[in-house]
Amino acid sequence: MDTDLARRRALGEFIKTQREQTPPSQAGLPHLALGGRRRTPGLRREEVAQLCGISVTWYTWIEQGRTDSVSPQALSRIAEALHLPRAKRAYLFELAGKKDPVLPEHDEESAIAPEILEVVRNFRAPAYLMDRYWNAVAWNTAARKLFGGWLDARAASRNLLDFMFCTEEAQALTVDWEQRARRVVAEFRADCAQLLDDPQVASMVEELSARNALFKRAWRLQDVVEREGGERRFRHPQLGELRYRQVNFRVANRPDLKLVTLMPDTNGDED
């Protein structure tokens, strides 16, 4: 089956299931729930379409996976009509491959939970937490000692891309810096796929392209690579040659955050 068709069908099936599970009273239509027998305890298609301000025909096509032109705004209205909680709303936009238009720069709980910060601090190996723009927002002592010029007091910016492309420290620290830098660009493009129209991302790309020729060339290549971890090698001015295995985690209920850990590689195996 065509991948795009499969995605549309999965989206439509998810919306249909949520509609059938949403009682009229929850959607602000209590009079419908009291208006006699209904074939389904949930909302009807025409009721959701009316709540969303779209035609019944088009809404039906969405549920049937027959259209690929569903705008983020229409998806937002559907999510609101069905009173989707945050996790289901995020899943809806993930299935559609769209950016949620009402998603703020940070999640509702914009302050990082103390438990998450405690996890980062308690790692013995280097560990750091990044936001959706790849700014380091928390790190432990081991990471601060490893990444001089980024996570220590000398840093002019906490952004990983700024560190990688605009500091001498990164080039001296990173073994095979140019190869690794190209991959970082491809990883960032994959990571911010739904943020490419975000003004902050556009500004970052424009500034980095102006400051570093390698970034500019790498960004234009349109390469996309998942940030999946693997071997990382460093040449530290005080600690010498270091080899790690990078392991990445997503933080539950905070899709804007990612936890990166560098576990000592004792066997030196390649990826």
Coordinates of C-alpha atoms in Angstrom, one line a residue:
M1 CA 0.0 0.0 0.0
D2 CA 1.2 3.5 -0.8
T3 CA 2.7 5.1 2.3
D4 CA 0.8 8.3 1.9
L5 CA -2.5 6.4 1.5
A6 CA -1.8 4.3 4.6
R7 CA -1.1 7.5 6.6
R8 CA -4.4 9.1 5.4
R9 CA -6.3 5.9 6.3
A10 CA -4.7 5.7 9.7
L11 CA -5.6 9.4 10.4
G12 CA -9.2 8.9 9.2
E13 CA -9.6 5.7 11.4
F14 CA -8.2 7.5 14.4
I15 CA -10.6 10.5 13.9
K16 CA -13.6 8.1 13.4
T17 CA -12.8 6.2 16.6
Q18 CA -12.5 9.3 18.6
R19 CA -15.8 10.7 17.2
E20 CA -17.6 7.5 18.1
Q21 CA -16.3 7.7 21.6
T22 CA -17.2 11.3 22.2
P23 CA -20.7 11.7 23.7
P24 CA -22.8 14.7 22.7
S25 CA -22.7 16.0 26.2
Q26 CA -18.9 16.2 26.2
A27 CA -19.0 18.1 22.9
G28 CA -21.3 20.7 24.4
L29 CA -24.4 19.2 22.8
P30 CA -26.4 17.8 25.8
H31 CA -29.7 18.2 24.1
L32 CA -28.7 15.7 21.5
A33 CA -27.9 13.1 24.1
L34 CA -31.5 13.5 25.5
G35 CA -33.2 13.6 22.1
G36 CA -34.2 9.9 21.8
R37 CA -32.4 6.8 20.4
R38 CA -29.1 7.2 18.6
R39 CA -27.4 4.6 16.5
T40 CA -24.1 5.4 18.2
P41 CA -23.4 6.8 21.6
G42 CA -20.9 9.1 20.1
L43 CA -21.2 12.1 17.7
R44 CA -22.4 11.7 14.1
R45 CA -20.3 12.9 11.2
E46 CA -22.6 15.8 10.4
E47 CA -22.4 17.0 14.1
V48 CA -18.6 17.1 14.0
A49 CA -18.6 18.8 10.7
Q50 CA -21.0 21.4 12.0
L51 CA -18.9 22.0 15.1
C52 CA -15.8 22.4 12.9
G53 CA -17.5 24.6 10.4
I54 CA -16.7 22.4 7.4
S55 CA -18.9 20.5 5.0
V56 CA -20.1 17.0 5.8
T57 CA -18.8 15.7 2.5
W58 CA -15.2 16.9 3.2
Y59 CA -15.3 15.6 6.8
T60 CA -16.4 12.3 5.5
W61 CA -13.5 12.2 3.0
I62 CA -11.1 12.9 5.9
E63 CA -12.5 9.9 7.9
Q64 CA -12.3 7.8 4.8
G65 CA -8.7 8.8 4.0
R66 CA -9.8 10.3 0.6
T67 CA -8.1 13.7 0.9
D68 CA -4.5 14.8 1.6
S69 CA -5.3 18.5 1.8
V70 CA -6.4 18.7 5.5
S71 CA -5.0 22.0 6.8
P72 CA -3.5 22.3 10.3
Q73 CA -6.4 24.7 11.2
A74 CA -9.0 22.1 10.2
L75 CA -7.3 19.4 12.2
S76 CA -7.2 21.8 15.2
R77 CA -10.9 22.4 14.9
I78 CA -11.5 18.6 14.8
A79 CA -9.3 18.1 17.9
E80 CA -11.3 20.8 19.7
A81 CA -14.7 19.5 18.6
L82 CA -13.7 16.0 19.9
H83 CA -12.1 17.4 23.1
L84 CA -9.0 15.5 22.5
P85 CA -6.6 15.5 25.4
R86 CA -3.0 16.6 24.8
A87 CA -1.5 13.2 24.0
K88 CA -4.3 12.3 21.5
R89 CA -4.1 15.8 20.0
A90 CA -0.3 15.3 19.5
Y91 CA -0.9 11.9 18.0
L92 CA -3.5 13.4 15.6
F93 CA -1.0 15.9 14.2
E94 CA 1.8 13.3 14.1
L95 CA -0.4 11.0 11.9
A96 CA -1.2 14.0 9.7
G97 CA 2.4 15.1 9.4
K98 CA 1.3 18.6 10.3
K99 CA 2.4 21.1 12.9
D100 CA -0.2 22.0 15.5
P101 CA -1.0 25.7 14.9
V102 CA -1.8 26.3 18.6
L103 CA 1.3 24.6 19.9
P104 CA 3.2 27.2 21.9
E105 CA 7.0 27.5 21.9
H106 CA 7.0 25.3 25.0
D107 CA 4.4 22.9 26.3
E108 CA 1.9 24.0 28.9
E109 CA 4.2 22.8 31.7
S110 CA 7.0 25.0 30.3
A111 CA 9.0 24.7 33.5
I112 CA 10.9 21.5 33.5
A113 CA 9.8 19.1 36.2
P114 CA 12.2 18.8 39.1
E115 CA 12.2 15.0 38.6
I116 CA 13.6 15.3 35.1
L117 CA 16.3 17.7 36.2
E118 CA 17.2 15.2 39.0
V119 CA 17.6 12.4 36.4
V120 CA 20.0 14.5 34.4
R121 CA 22.1 15.5 37.4
N122 CA 22.3 11.9 38.7
F123 CA 23.8 10.4 35.6
R124 CA 27.4 9.6 36.2
A125 CA 28.1 9.8 32.4
P126 CA 27.7 13.0 30.5
A127 CA 24.1 13.9 30.0
Y128 CA 22.2 16.9 28.8
L129 CA 18.7 18.0 27.9
M130 CA 17.8 19.9 24.8
D131 CA 14.7 21.8 23.7
R132 CA 13.2 21.7 20.2
Y133 CA 15.7 24.3 18.9
W134 CA 18.6 22.3 20.2
N135 CA 19.3 24.7 23.1
A136 CA 20.8 22.9 26.1
V137 CA 18.4 23.6 29.0
A138 CA 20.0 21.2 31.6
W139 CA 23.1 19.2 32.0
N140 CA 25.3 17.5 34.6
T141 CA 28.8 18.0 35.8
A142 CA 30.3 15.4 33.5
A143 CA 28.7 17.1 30.4
R144 CA 30.0 20.5 31.6
K145 CA 33.5 19.1 31.9
L146 CA 33.4 17.5 28.4
F147 CA 31.8 20.3 26.4
G148 CA 33.9 23.3 27.2
G149 CA 32.7 26.3 25.2
W150 CA 29.1 25.0 25.2
L151 CA 28.0 23.9 28.7
D152 CA 30.6 25.7 30.8
A153 CA 30.8 29.3 32.0
R154 CA 32.8 30.4 28.9
A155 CA 30.0 29.6 26.5
A156 CA 28.5 32.4 24.4
S157 CA 25.5 30.3 23.4
R158 CA 23.9 27.1 24.7
N159 CA 22.7 26.1 21.2
L160 CA 24.4 22.9 20.0
L161 CA 24.5 24.1 16.4
D162 CA 26.2 27.3 17.4
F163 CA 28.7 25.3 19.4
M164 CA 29.3 22.8 16.6
F165 CA 29.7 25.3 13.7
C166 CA 30.8 28.6 15.4
T167 CA 33.4 27.6 18.0
E168 CA 37.0 26.5 17.8
E169 CA 36.4 24.3 20.8
A170 CA 34.0 22.0 18.9
Q171 CA 36.4 21.5 16.0
A172 CA 39.2 20.7 18.4
L173 CA 37.1 18.4 20.5
T174 CA 35.2 16.4 17.9
V175 CA 37.1 13.6 16.1
D176 CA 36.3 13.8 12.3
W177 CA 34.6 17.1 12.9
E178 CA 33.6 17.8 9.3
Q179 CA 31.9 14.5 8.8
R180 CA 30.2 14.7 12.2
A181 CA 29.1 18.3 11.5
R182 CA 27.4 17.3 8.2
R183 CA 25.5 14.5 10.1
V184 CA 24.4 17.0 12.8
V185 CA 22.8 19.2 10.1
A186 CA 21.0 16.2 8.7
E187 CA 19.8 15.2 12.2
F188 CA 18.6 18.7 12.9
R189 CA 16.6 18.8 9.6
A190 CA 14.9 15.5 10.5
D191 CA 14.3 16.7 14.1
C192 CA 12.6 19.9 13.1
A193 CA 10.7 18.7 10.1
Q194 CA 7.4 20.1 11.5
L195 CA 9.1 23.4 12.5
L196 CA 10.6 24.5 9.1
D197 CA 8.1 27.3 8.9
D198 CA 8.9 28.4 12.5
P199 CA 10.4 31.9 12.4
Q200 CA 13.0 30.9 15.0
V201 CA 14.2 27.9 13.0
A202 CA 14.3 30.1 9.8
S203 CA 16.3 32.7 11.7
M204 CA 18.7 30.1 13.0
V205 CA 19.3 28.6 9.6
E206 CA 19.8 32.0 8.0
E207 CA 22.3 33.1 10.7
L208 CA 24.3 29.8 10.7
S209 CA 24.4 29.8 6.9
A210 CA 25.9 33.3 7.0
R211 CA 28.5 32.4 9.6
N212 CA 29.6 29.0 8.4
A213 CA 30.1 27.8 4.8
L214 CA 30.0 24.1 5.8
F215 CA 26.6 24.5 7.4
K216 CA 25.3 26.4 4.4
R217 CA 26.4 23.7 2.0
A218 CA 25.1 20.9 4.2
W219 CA 21.7 22.5 4.7
R220 CA 21.3 22.9 1.0
L221 CA 21.9 19.2 0.5
Q222 CA 18.6 18.4 2.1
D223 CA 20.0 15.3 3.8
V224 CA 17.8 13.8 6.6
V225 CA 19.1 11.4 9.2
E226 CA 17.4 10.2 12.4
R227 CA 19.3 11.3 15.6
E228 CA 19.7 7.7 16.7
G229 CA 22.9 7.8 18.7
G230 CA 25.9 5.5 18.1
E231 CA 29.6 6.0 18.6
R232 CA 31.0 9.4 19.5
R233 CA 34.7 10.1 19.7
F234 CA 36.3 13.2 21.3
R235 CA 39.8 14.5 21.8
H236 CA 39.6 16.4 25.1
P237 CA 42.4 18.9 26.0
Q238 CA 42.6 17.5 29.6
L239 CA 41.0 14.1 29.5
G240 CA 42.6 12.9 26.2
E241 CA 40.9 10.5 23.8
L242 CA 37.4 9.6 24.8
R243 CA 34.9 7.2 23.2
Y244 CA 31.2 7.0 24.0
R245 CA 28.0 5.4 22.9
Q246 CA 25.3 8.1 22.5
V247 CA 21.8 7.1 23.7
N248 CA 18.9 9.4 23.2
F249 CA 15.5 9.5 25.0
R250 CA 12.3 11.5 24.5
V251 CA 10.7 12.8 27.7
A252 CA 7.2 11.7 28.4
N253 CA 4.6 14.5 28.2
R254 CA 7.3 16.9 26.9
P255 CA 7.8 16.1 23.2
D256 CA 9.8 19.4 22.9
L257 CA 12.6 17.9 25.1
K258 CA 15.2 15.2 24.4
L259 CA 17.7 13.7 26.8
V260 CA 21.1 12.8 25.4
T261 CA 23.5 10.5 27.3
L262 CA 27.0 9.5 26.5
M263 CA 27.8 6.1 27.9
P264 CA 31.5 5.1 28.1
D265 CA 32.3 2.7 25.2
T266 CA 34.5 0.0 26.7
N267 CA 34.7 -2.3 23.7
G268 CA 35.2 0.3 20.9
D269 CA 32.8 -1.5 18.5
E270 CA 31.7 0.4 15.4
D271 CA 28.0 1.2 14.8

